[in-house]
Coordinates of C-alpha atoms and ligand atoms in Angstrom, one line a residue:
M1 CA -68.8 23.5 -11.8
T2 CA -68.0 19.9 -11.0
A3 CA -65.9 18.7 -8.1
A4 CA -63.2 17.9 -10.7
D5 CA -63.2 21.5 -11.9
L6 CA -63.0 22.8 -8.3
R7 CA -60.0 20.6 -7.5
R8 CA -58.2 21.6 -10.7
K9 CA -58.9 25.4 -10.2
Y10 CA -57.7 25.3 -6.6
L11 CA -54.4 23.7 -7.5
E12 CA -54.0 26.1 -10.4
F13 CA -54.8 29.2 -8.4
F14 CA -52.3 28.4 -5.7
Q15 CA -49.7 27.3 -8.2
S16 CA -50.1 30.8 -9.7
K17 CA -49.2 32.1 -6.2
G18 CA -46.0 30.2 -6.1
H19 CA -47.2 27.0 -4.3
A20 CA -45.9 23.6 -5.2
V21 CA -48.5 20.9 -5.7
I22 CA -47.9 17.9 -3.5
S23 CA -49.7 14.6 -3.6
G24 CA -52.4 13.9 -1.0
K25 CA -51.3 11.1 1.3
S26 CA -52.8 7.8 2.6
L27 CA -55.9 8.2 4.8
I28 CA -54.0 6.3 7.5
P29 CA -51.3 8.4 9.1
E30 CA -47.7 7.2 8.8
N31 CA -45.7 7.3 12.0
D32 CA -48.3 9.4 13.8
P33 CA -50.0 7.6 16.6
T34 CA -52.0 10.6 17.8
V35 CA -54.9 10.0 15.4
L36 CA -56.4 6.9 13.7
F37 CA -57.0 8.7 10.4
N38 CA -56.0 11.9 8.7
T39 CA -58.7 14.2 9.8
A40 CA -57.3 17.2 8.1
G41 CA -55.0 18.1 5.3
M42 CA -52.4 19.4 7.7
Q43 CA -51.8 16.0 9.4
P44 CA -49.3 14.5 7.0
L45 CA -47.5 17.9 7.2
V46 CA -47.1 18.1 10.9
P47 CA -43.2 17.6 10.8
Y48 CA -43.0 20.6 8.4
L49 CA -45.3 22.7 10.4
L50 CA -43.0 22.1 13.3
G51 CA -40.0 23.3 11.4
E52 CA -38.7 20.3 9.3
K53 CA -37.7 21.6 5.9
H54 CA -40.0 20.6 3.1
P55 CA -38.1 19.6 -0.1
L56 CA -40.5 21.6 -2.3
G57 CA -40.2 24.8 -0.3
N58 CA -42.4 26.9 1.9
R59 CA -45.6 27.1 -0.1
L60 CA -47.5 24.0 -0.7
V61 CA -51.0 23.0 -2.0
D62 CA -52.8 19.7 -2.2
V63 CA -56.0 17.7 -2.1
Q64 CA -56.2 15.4 0.9
K65 CA -58.6 12.5 1.7
C66 CA -59.9 12.8 5.2
V67 CA -62.0 10.8 7.6
R68 CA -63.6 12.3 10.6
T69 CA -66.0 10.4 12.8
G70 CA -66.4 13.0 15.5
D71 CA -69.5 14.3 13.8
I72 CA -71.0 10.9 13.0
D73 CA -74.3 11.6 14.7
E74 CA -74.8 14.6 12.4
V75 CA -74.3 12.6 9.3
G76 CA -77.4 12.5 7.2
D77 CA -77.9 16.3 7.5
P78 CA -77.1 18.4 4.5
S79 CA -73.4 18.9 5.2
H80 CA -71.7 16.6 7.7
L81 CA -69.7 13.7 6.3
T82 CA -67.4 11.1 7.6
F83 CA -65.3 11.1 4.4
F84 CA -64.4 14.3 2.7
E85 CA -61.7 15.8 0.6
M86 CA -59.9 18.9 1.9
L87 CA -58.2 21.4 -0.4
G88 CA -55.4 22.9 1.4
N89 CA -52.7 25.6 1.0
W90 CA -49.8 26.0 3.3
S91 CA -47.3 28.6 4.3
L92 CA -44.4 27.0 6.2
G93 CA -43.1 30.0 8.0
D94 CA -43.6 32.1 4.8
Y95 CA -46.6 34.3 4.3
F96 CA -49.1 34.9 7.2
K97 CA -52.5 36.5 7.6
K98 CA -52.3 39.2 5.0
D99 CA -51.6 37.0 2.0
A100 CA -53.7 34.1 3.3
I101 CA -56.8 36.2 3.6
A102 CA -56.1 37.9 0.3
Y103 CA -55.7 34.5 -1.5
S104 CA -58.9 33.2 0.1
Y105 CA -60.9 36.3 -0.9
E106 CA -59.6 36.3 -4.5
F107 CA -60.1 32.6 -5.0
L108 CA -63.7 32.7 -3.7
T109 CA -64.9 35.8 -5.4
S110 CA -62.9 36.5 -8.6
K111 CA -64.8 35.7 -11.8
Q112 CA -61.7 33.9 -13.1
W113 CA -61.9 31.5 -10.1
L114 CA -65.0 30.6 -8.2
G115 CA -66.9 33.9 -8.7
I116 CA -69.0 33.7 -5.5
D117 CA -71.0 36.8 -4.8
P118 CA -69.1 38.5 -1.9
K119 CA -72.5 39.5 -0.4
K120 CA -73.1 35.9 0.4
L121 CA -69.9 35.6 2.4
W122 CA -69.6 35.9 6.2
V123 CA -66.4 35.4 8.1
T124 CA -65.6 34.6 11.7
V125 CA -62.4 35.6 13.6
F126 CA -61.0 34.7 17.1
A127 CA -62.6 36.8 19.8
G128 CA -59.5 36.6 22.1
E129 CA -59.1 35.4 25.6
P130 CA -56.8 36.2 28.5
G131 CA -53.2 36.0 27.2
I132 CA -54.3 35.9 23.5
P133 CA -55.6 39.0 21.9
R134 CA -58.7 39.3 19.8
D135 CA -57.7 38.9 16.1
E136 CA -58.2 42.5 14.9
D137 CA -55.6 41.9 12.2
S138 CA -57.8 39.4 10.4
A139 CA -60.9 41.4 10.8
D140 CA -59.2 44.5 9.4
L141 CA -57.9 42.5 6.4
W142 CA -61.3 41.1 5.6
K143 CA -62.7 44.7 5.8
S144 CA -59.9 45.9 3.4
H145 CA -61.4 43.4 0.9
G146 CA -64.9 44.8 1.4
I147 CA -66.5 42.4 3.9
P148 CA -68.4 44.8 6.2
E149 CA -68.1 44.7 10.0
S150 CA -71.7 43.5 10.1
R151 CA -70.7 40.3 8.4
I152 CA -67.8 39.5 10.7
S153 CA -68.4 37.5 13.9
Y154 CA -65.9 37.4 16.7
L155 CA -66.1 34.0 18.3
P156 CA -64.4 32.2 21.2
R157 CA -62.0 29.3 21.3
K158 CA -64.7 26.6 20.7
D159 CA -65.5 28.1 17.3
N160 CA -62.3 29.9 16.2
W161 CA -59.4 27.9 17.3
W162 CA -58.0 25.0 15.4
G163 CA -56.0 22.1 16.6
P164 CA -54.1 20.3 17.6
A165 CA -55.4 17.4 15.6
G166 CA -54.3 14.8 18.2
A167 CA -53.2 15.3 21.8
T168 CA -50.2 17.4 20.8
G169 CA -49.2 19.4 17.7
P170 CA -49.5 22.7 15.9
C171 CA -52.5 24.9 16.5
G172 CA -53.7 28.5 16.6
P173 CA -56.6 30.9 16.1
D174 CA -58.5 30.6 12.8
S175 CA -60.7 32.6 10.5
E176 CA -63.6 30.7 8.9
M177 CA -65.6 31.5 5.8
F178 CA -69.3 30.9 5.6
Y179 CA -71.7 30.9 2.8
D180 CA -75.3 32.2 3.2
T181 CA -77.4 29.4 1.7
G182 CA -80.5 31.6 1.7
R183 CA -82.3 29.1 3.9
V184 CA -84.5 30.7 6.6
C185 CA -83.2 30.4 10.1
P186 CA -85.8 29.1 12.6
K187 CA -85.0 32.3 14.6
G188 CA -85.8 34.5 11.6
E189 CA -84.4 38.0 12.0
G190 CA -83.0 36.9 15.3
C191 CA -80.3 34.7 13.7
E192 CA -76.9 35.7 14.9
G193 CA -75.0 34.7 11.8
P194 CA -72.6 31.7 11.7
A195 CA -72.5 31.5 15.5
C196 CA -76.2 30.4 15.3
N197 CA -75.2 27.0 13.9
C198 CA -78.5 26.9 11.9
R199 CA -78.5 25.5 8.4
K200 CA -78.5 29.0 6.8
W201 CA -74.7 29.1 7.2
L202 CA -72.4 26.6 5.6
E203 CA -68.7 26.7 6.6
I204 CA -66.7 26.2 3.4
W205 CA -63.1 27.2 4.3
N206 CA -60.9 27.7 7.3
D207 CA -57.7 29.7 7.5
V208 CA -55.7 28.6 10.5
F209 CA -52.9 30.9 11.7
M210 CA -50.7 28.4 13.4
Q211 CA -48.6 30.1 16.0
Y212 CA -48.3 27.5 18.7
N213 CA -47.3 23.9 19.3
K214 CA -49.2 22.2 22.1
D215 CA -46.7 19.9 23.8
S216 CA -47.3 16.7 25.8
D217 CA -47.4 18.6 29.0
G218 CA -50.2 20.7 27.7
N219 CA -48.1 23.9 27.2
Y220 CA -48.7 26.2 24.2
V221 CA -45.2 26.9 22.9
L222 CA -44.8 29.7 20.4
L223 CA -43.5 28.3 17.1
A224 CA -40.2 29.8 15.8
K225 CA -42.1 30.8 12.6
P226 CA -45.9 30.9 12.3
N227 CA -47.5 28.9 9.6
V228 CA -50.8 29.1 7.6
D229 CA -52.9 26.0 7.3
T230 CA -56.1 26.2 5.3
G231 CA -58.8 23.7 4.5
M232 CA -61.6 24.0 2.0
G233 CA -64.2 21.2 1.8
V234 CA -64.6 19.9 -1.8
E235 CA -68.1 18.5 -1.1
R236 CA -69.5 21.6 0.5
T237 CA -68.0 24.1 -1.9
S238 CA -69.2 22.0 -4.9
T239 CA -72.7 22.2 -3.3
I240 CA -72.8 25.9 -3.3
L241 CA -71.1 26.3 -6.7
Q242 CA -73.8 24.1 -8.1
G243 CA -76.6 26.1 -6.4
K244 CA -77.6 23.1 -4.3
L245 CA -78.6 22.9 -0.7
S246 CA -77.1 19.6 0.3
V247 CA -73.9 17.7 -0.5
Y248 CA -76.1 14.7 -1.4
E249 CA -77.4 16.7 -4.4
T250 CA -74.0 16.8 -6.1
E251 CA -72.4 14.3 -8.5
L252 CA -70.3 13.1 -5.5
F253 CA -73.5 11.4 -4.1
T254 CA -76.3 11.1 -6.6
P255 CA -75.1 7.9 -8.2
I256 CA -74.8 6.3 -4.7
I257 CA -78.3 7.3 -3.8
A258 CA -79.5 5.7 -7.0
A259 CA -77.8 2.5 -6.1
V260 CA -79.3 2.5 -2.6
E261 CA -82.7 3.1 -4.2
K262 CA -82.1 0.1 -6.5
A263 CA -81.1 -2.2 -3.7
S264 CA -83.9 -1.2 -1.4
G265 CA -86.8 -0.4 -3.7
Y266 CA -87.2 2.8 -1.6
R267 CA -87.7 5.9 -3.7
Y268 CA -85.6 8.8 -2.4
G269 CA -87.6 11.9 -1.7
T270 CA -90.7 10.0 -0.4
D271 CA -90.2 10.7 3.3
E272 CA -87.7 12.7 5.3
A273 CA -86.9 10.0 7.9
H274 CA -86.2 7.4 5.3
D275 CA -84.2 9.8 3.2
T276 CA -81.9 10.3 6.2
Y277 CA -81.3 6.5 6.3
V278 CA -80.4 6.6 2.6
R279 CA -77.9 9.4 3.2
V280 CA -76.3 7.7 6.1
V281 CA -75.9 4.5 4.0
C282 CA -74.3 6.6 1.2
D283 CA -71.9 8.4 3.6
H284 CA -70.8 5.2 5.4
V285 CA -70.4 3.1 2.4
K286 CA -68.2 5.7 0.8
T287 CA -66.0 6.0 3.8
S288 CA -65.7 2.2 4.1
C289 CA -64.6 2.0 0.5
F290 CA -61.9 4.5 1.1
I291 CA -60.6 2.9 4.3
L292 CA -60.6 -0.6 2.7
G293 CA -59.1 0.6 -0.5
D294 CA -56.4 2.8 0.9
D295 CA -52.7 2.1 0.1
L296 CA -52.4 1.3 3.8
G297 CA -55.9 -0.2 3.9
V298 CA -57.3 -2.0 6.9
K299 CA -60.0 -4.6 7.3
P300 CA -62.8 -4.7 9.8
S301 CA -61.6 -5.7 13.3
N302 CA -62.2 -4.9 16.9
V303 CA -59.3 -2.4 17.3
G304 CA -58.2 1.0 16.0
Q305 CA -59.0 1.8 12.4
G306 CA -60.5 -1.6 11.8
Y307 CA -63.0 -1.0 14.6
V308 CA -64.1 2.3 13.1
L309 CA -64.6 0.6 9.7
R310 CA -66.6 -2.2 11.3
K311 CA -68.8 0.4 13.0
L312 CA -69.4 2.2 9.8
I313 CA -70.3 -0.9 7.9
R314 CA -72.7 -2.1 10.6
R315 CA -74.3 1.3 10.8
A316 CA -74.9 1.2 7.1
V317 CA -76.4 -2.3 7.4
R318 CA -78.7 -1.1 10.2
N319 CA -79.9 1.9 8.2
G320 CA -80.4 -0.5 5.2
R321 CA -82.6 -2.6 7.4
K322 CA -84.7 0.5 8.2
L323 CA -85.2 0.7 4.4
G324 CA -86.4 -2.8 4.4
V325 CA -83.2 -4.5 3.2
T326 CA -82.4 -7.8 4.9
E327 CA -79.7 -9.3 2.6
P328 CA -76.1 -8.0 2.0
F329 CA -76.6 -5.0 -0.3
L330 CA -73.6 -2.7 0.0
K331 CA -71.8 -3.9 -3.1
G332 CA -74.0 -1.9 -5.5
P333 CA -73.6 1.4 -3.7
A334 CA -69.9 0.6 -3.3
A335 CA -69.6 0.2 -7.1
A336 CA -71.2 3.6 -7.5
V337 CA -68.6 5.1 -5.2
L338 CA -65.8 3.6 -7.2
A339 CA -67.2 4.9 -10.4
I340 CA -67.4 8.5 -9.0
Y341 CA -63.7 8.5 -8.0
R342 CA -62.3 6.7 -11.1
G343 CA -59.3 8.8 -12.3
V344 CA -59.2 10.7 -9.0
Y345 CA -58.5 8.0 -6.4
D346 CA -57.7 5.0 -8.5
E347 CA -56.4 3.1 -5.4
I348 CA -60.0 2.2 -4.6
V349 CA -60.9 1.3 -8.2
D350 CA -57.9 -1.0 -8.3
R351 CA -59.0 -2.7 -5.2
A352 CA -62.7 -3.2 -6.2
N353 CA -62.7 -6.9 -5.6
L354 CA -61.2 -6.6 -2.1
I355 CA -63.7 -3.9 -1.2
F356 CA -66.7 -5.8 -2.5
E357 CA -65.6 -9.0 -0.7
E358 CA -64.8 -7.4 2.6
L359 CA -68.1 -5.4 2.6
T360 CA -70.2 -8.5 1.9
H361 CA -68.2 -10.6 4.3
E362 CA -68.8 -8.1 7.1
E363 CA -72.4 -7.7 6.2
E364 CA -72.9 -11.4 6.4
R365 CA -71.1 -11.6 9.7
F366 CA -73.2 -8.8 11.2
L367 CA -76.5 -10.3 9.9
K368 CA -75.4 -13.5 11.8
T369 CA -74.8 -11.5 14.9
L370 CA -78.2 -10.0 14.6
E371 CA -79.7 -13.4 14.1
H372 CA -78.0 -14.7 17.3
G373 CA -79.0 -11.6 19.2
E374 CA -82.6 -12.0 18.0
K375 CA -82.7 -15.6 19.2
E376 CA -81.4 -14.6 22.6
W377 CA -84.0 -11.9 22.7
E378 CA -86.7 -14.4 21.9
K379 CA -85.5 -16.5 24.8
M380 CA -85.6 -13.5 27.2
L381 CA -88.9 -12.1 26.0
P382 CA -91.3 -14.2 28.1
G383 CA -89.4 -13.1 31.2
L384 CA -89.3 -9.5 30.1
M385 CA -93.0 -9.5 29.4
K386 CA -93.6 -10.3 33.1
N387 CA -92.0 -7.1 34.2
P388 CA -94.9 -5.0 35.5
Q389 CA -93.3 -1.7 34.3
K390 CA -92.7 -3.2 30.9
V391 CA -89.1 -2.0 31.0
V392 CA -86.0 -3.8 29.6
S393 CA -83.3 -2.9 32.1
G394 CA -80.1 -1.2 31.0
R395 CA -78.2 -4.2 32.2
T396 CA -80.1 -6.6 30.0
A397 CA -79.7 -4.3 26.9
F398 CA -76.0 -4.0 27.7
K399 CA -75.6 -7.7 28.0
L400 CA -77.1 -8.2 24.6
Y401 CA -74.7 -5.6 23.3
D402 CA -71.6 -6.8 25.1
T403 CA -72.1 -10.5 24.7
Y404 CA -73.8 -10.7 21.3
G405 CA -72.8 -7.4 19.7
F406 CA -76.5 -6.6 19.5
P407 CA -76.9 -2.8 19.0
V408 CA -79.1 -1.1 21.6
E409 CA -81.0 0.6 18.7
I410 CA -82.2 -2.8 17.6
T411 CA -83.1 -3.9 21.1
T412 CA -85.1 -0.8 21.3
D413 CA -87.0 -1.5 18.0
L414 CA -87.8 -5.1 19.2
A415 CA -88.9 -3.8 22.6
T416 CA -91.2 -1.3 20.9
E417 CA -92.7 -4.0 18.8
N418 CA -93.6 -5.9 22.0
G419 CA -94.9 -2.9 23.9
L420 CA -91.8 -2.6 26.1
T421 CA -89.4 0.3 26.6
V422 CA -85.6 0.1 27.2
D423 CA -84.0 1.9 30.1
R424 CA -81.7 3.9 27.9
A425 CA -80.1 5.8 30.7
G426 CA -79.2 2.5 32.4
F427 CA -77.7 1.2 29.2
D428 CA -75.8 4.4 28.6
E429 CA -74.3 4.2 32.1
A430 CA -73.2 0.6 31.6
F431 CA -71.8 1.6 28.2
S432 CA -69.9 4.6 29.4
K433 CA -68.2 2.6 32.2
H434 CA -67.1 0.2 29.6
Q435 CA -65.9 3.0 27.3
E436 CA -63.9 4.6 30.1
L437 CA -62.1 1.4 30.7
S438 CA -61.1 1.1 27.0
K439 CA -60.2 4.8 26.8
A440 CA -57.8 4.4 29.7
G441 CA -56.0 1.9 27.6
A442 CA -56.2 4.0 24.4
D443 CA -54.9 7.2 26.1
K444 CA -51.6 5.5 26.6
T445 CA -51.0 5.0 22.9
F446 CA -52.1 8.5 22.1
K447 CA -49.3 10.2 23.9
G448 CA -46.4 11.4 21.8
G449 CA -46.3 11.0 18.1
L450 CA -44.6 12.9 15.4
A451 CA -45.6 16.2 17.1
D452 CA -43.5 15.2 20.0
H453 CA -40.0 15.1 18.6
S454 CA -38.5 13.4 21.6
E455 CA -35.2 11.8 21.1
M456 CA -36.7 8.3 21.6
T457 CA -39.2 8.8 18.8
T458 CA -36.5 10.0 16.5
A459 CA -34.2 7.0 17.4
L460 CA -37.1 4.6 16.9
H461 CA -37.8 6.1 13.5
T462 CA -34.2 5.5 12.5
A463 CA -34.4 1.9 13.9
T464 CA -37.5 1.4 11.7
H465 CA -35.4 2.1 8.6
L466 CA -32.7 -0.3 9.8
M467 CA -35.2 -3.0 10.6
H468 CA -37.0 -2.6 7.2
K469 CA -33.8 -3.2 5.4
A470 CA -32.9 -6.1 7.7
L471 CA -36.3 -7.8 7.1
Q472 CA -35.7 -7.7 3.4
M473 CA -32.2 -9.2 3.8
V474 CA -33.6 -12.0 6.0
L475 CA -37.0 -12.7 4.5
G476 CA -36.7 -11.4 0.9
D477 CA -37.5 -8.3 -1.1
H478 CA -41.2 -8.9 -0.7
A479 CA -41.0 -7.8 3.0
R480 CA -42.2 -4.2 2.4
Q481 CA -43.6 -1.7 4.8
K482 CA -47.3 -1.6 5.0
G483 CA -47.7 0.7 8.0
S484 CA -45.7 2.2 10.8
N485 CA -46.6 3.7 14.1
I486 CA -44.1 5.1 16.6
T487 CA -44.6 6.3 20.2
P488 CA -41.8 7.3 22.5
E489 CA -42.1 3.8 24.0
R490 CA -41.9 1.5 21.0
L491 CA -42.1 1.1 17.2
R492 CA -44.7 -0.9 15.5
F493 CA -44.2 -2.0 12.0
D494 CA -46.5 -3.8 9.5
F495 CA -44.9 -5.5 6.5
S496 CA -45.9 -7.9 3.8
H497 CA -44.9 -11.5 4.5
E498 CA -47.1 -14.6 4.6
A499 CA -45.6 -16.9 7.4
K500 CA -44.8 -16.4 11.0
M501 CA -41.2 -15.5 11.4
T502 CA -39.1 -18.2 13.0
P503 CA -37.2 -17.4 16.2
E504 CA -34.0 -17.7 14.2
Q505 CA -35.2 -15.1 11.7
V506 CA -36.2 -12.7 14.5
A507 CA -32.8 -13.1 16.1
E508 CA -31.1 -12.5 12.8
V509 CA -33.0 -9.3 12.2
E510 CA -32.1 -8.1 15.7
Q511 CA -28.5 -9.0 15.2
I512 CA -28.3 -7.1 11.9
V513 CA -29.9 -4.0 13.3
N514 CA -27.7 -4.0 16.4
T515 CA -24.5 -4.5 14.3
Q516 CA -25.5 -1.4 12.2
I517 CA -26.2 0.6 15.4
Q518 CA -22.8 -0.3 16.8
R519 CA -21.1 0.7 13.6
G520 CA -22.0 4.3 14.4
L521 CA -23.3 5.0 10.9
P522 CA -23.9 8.6 9.9
V523 CA -27.5 9.4 8.8
T524 CA -27.6 11.8 5.9
M525 CA -30.4 13.4 3.9
T526 CA -30.3 14.3 0.2
M527 CA -33.0 15.9 -1.9
M528 CA -33.5 14.4 -5.3
S529 CA -36.1 13.5 -7.9
L530 CA -38.3 10.5 -7.2
Q531 CA -37.0 9.1 -10.5
D532 CA -33.3 9.4 -9.3
A533 CA -34.2 8.0 -5.9
K534 CA -35.8 4.9 -7.5
A535 CA -32.9 4.5 -10.0
Q536 CA -30.5 4.6 -7.1
G537 CA -32.5 1.8 -5.4
A538 CA -34.1 3.8 -2.6
M539 CA -37.0 2.1 -0.9
A540 CA -40.1 4.2 -1.6
L541 CA -43.6 3.5 -0.3
F542 CA -46.2 5.8 -1.7
G543 CA -47.5 7.2 -4.9
E544 CA -45.7 10.5 -4.6
K545 CA -47.3 11.5 -7.8
Y546 CA -46.5 15.2 -8.1
E547 CA -43.4 15.8 -6.0
E548 CA -40.5 16.7 -8.2
T549 CA -38.1 16.6 -5.3
I550 CA -38.2 14.3 -2.4
K551 CA -36.0 13.6 0.7
V552 CA -33.9 10.5 0.8
Y553 CA -32.4 9.3 4.1
R554 CA -29.2 7.2 3.9
I555 CA -27.9 5.3 6.9
G556 CA -24.3 4.8 6.1
D557 CA -24.0 2.3 3.2
F558 CA -26.7 0.2 4.8
S559 CA -30.1 1.7 4.0
M560 CA -31.6 4.2 1.7
E561 CA -35.2 5.2 2.0
V562 CA -37.6 8.0 0.8
C563 CA -38.8 9.6 4.0
G564 CA -39.8 12.9 5.5
G565 CA -37.7 12.5 8.7
P566 CA -36.7 13.2 11.3
H567 CA -33.8 10.9 12.1
V568 CA -30.8 10.7 14.4
E569 CA -27.5 12.1 13.1
N570 CA -25.6 8.9 13.8
T571 CA -26.7 5.5 14.9
E572 CA -24.2 5.4 17.7
G573 CA -25.9 5.4 21.1
M574 CA -29.3 4.5 19.8
G575 CA -29.4 1.6 22.3
H576 CA -30.0 -2.1 21.9
F577 CA -32.7 -3.1 19.5
K578 CA -35.1 -5.8 20.6
I579 CA -38.2 -7.3 18.9
Q580 CA -40.8 -7.9 21.5
K581 CA -43.5 -9.4 19.4
E582 CA -44.1 -10.7 15.9
E583 CA -47.7 -11.5 15.0
A584 CA -50.2 -11.6 12.2
S585 CA -51.8 -8.2 11.4
S586 CA -54.1 -9.2 8.5
A587 CA -53.9 -11.6 5.6
G588 CA -50.4 -11.6 4.2
V589 CA -49.3 -8.9 6.7
R590 CA -47.1 -9.3 9.8
R591 CA -46.7 -6.9 12.6
I592 CA -43.6 -6.3 14.7
R593 CA -43.4 -4.4 18.0
A594 CA -39.8 -3.5 18.9
V595 CA -38.0 -1.3 21.4
L596 CA -34.6 0.3 21.9
E597 CA -33.3 -0.7 25.3
H598 CA -30.6 1.1 27.2
Q599 CA -27.3 -0.3 26.3
A600 CA -25.7 -2.6 28.8
P601 CA -22.6 -0.9 30.3
Ligands
LIG701 N1 -56.8 22.2 9.8 C1 -57.9 23.1 9.5 C2 -59.2 22.3 9.4 O1 -59.2 21.1 9.4 C3 -57.6 23.8 8.2 O2 -57.1 22.9 7.3 O3 -60.2 23.0 9.4

């Protein structure tokens, strides 16, 4: 069964259970500053999990592109990836544990669907903690389907609690499904099942029973209606359905491996350490293609998503060097990635040129960085060799990193070649001090978000619609939204436009928005078909491919935009709109930062 078969079957199965198929969203979250990327299928659905009404009802199913970098150090093993696809089904206050578990069991084991041997399945449930009981309900439900007590593990919060995805948001206990790969655990008979974390057990699906919203004060507030959020990994599930032991043995990776072999001359399967470098390159190049080629794609930079992208590309280059590659080489593997996802994620296929150019450009830039760093190293070397302990201090390694962008791993390689060692603990210390400082800055932006429906965020969201329209009036129809990020303090909006806005244009946009606010316009929502919305001239951003019905927000007679909400009911009292900053974001894209100030009395 191919990944394509799996995606299709999943959607079909849940459609047969009354779920509406919705399109997966951009990798880069809209209006949600709590995370850099969608790390799970539930993220674009946060407003609905918190009670907003979804136009397609209470049962939804989709396939969502996700990027997770939390596990980056494990990438290269058989199952951890930075990019993956998540199959998800949702109950928005509709069914709960009983149906969720029944659906999971049927889809996994029924011959009509995946036909997995039930004897190979283990499940985990929440063990409970003071104030939250052990999840006997889920355990009993699994037993009712024939999973014996001996294959149920009761695990604590660190294993069986999901969310929130960012600092705030919906969360709850979960029940995870594991497949016994048949590998032998190093502990043999002493293996404790999925809690062991050995490679014998592969987690393939997670049913989250969302009962709480964690608010910005850290309180767990019971949701009015509990939801179900499930996530099944396409890559891992394909692996087991194909009888393979590693995601890299599936058609989602083999062509990329072949391309890395071609570029490096290394033959995959020759040596385990080098095979790991190949796998890391494959993973990182795939993720980079999806970040660059997203509808809201970003380019390498030193902040936010651009920084993650830069790190991924540079890690791929470093691993390539370990395979003996010294020239830019990622274009070939990237072409393999695009070919795999043709017809599934055409956004990356359509942006092939941009992806190839950016990858090569960043590779060249990094190779130059390495060259500079190596020169500095050469200059330092005679002094370093005089050190009686033959140790490169943490401070020196950090200086190479901080000033020249020279990775400590490469400093270590060069040191080894010269019979020196690097004081890694000293480097780590300097590095974490540096991280702490940047984290203190980042924390500020991670507060709030869509999960925090404060009045300010909602008002800023409405202000964003007003400004979007005003920008088109002042600059022209081409001024379209490219990204939006709202915190309770400010809105940030990226839009397509070549030149810097003149002070007059900025003032004009402000004036238009403030006039509309003062008019006290009612904000109304209508559900309609995407076709009707377009015909009526609503601004629409994304490829809502499957949705038959979407929400359209009108602000009086002024603006009409396809949007999930929420918005204020009337523009009156929103405050005074002020643009604080207008700057370049990337080629052809400008960025505005604006606030709503308290109205002068
Ligand atoms: N949110 C859960 C997860 O990411 C289930 O979708 O595992």
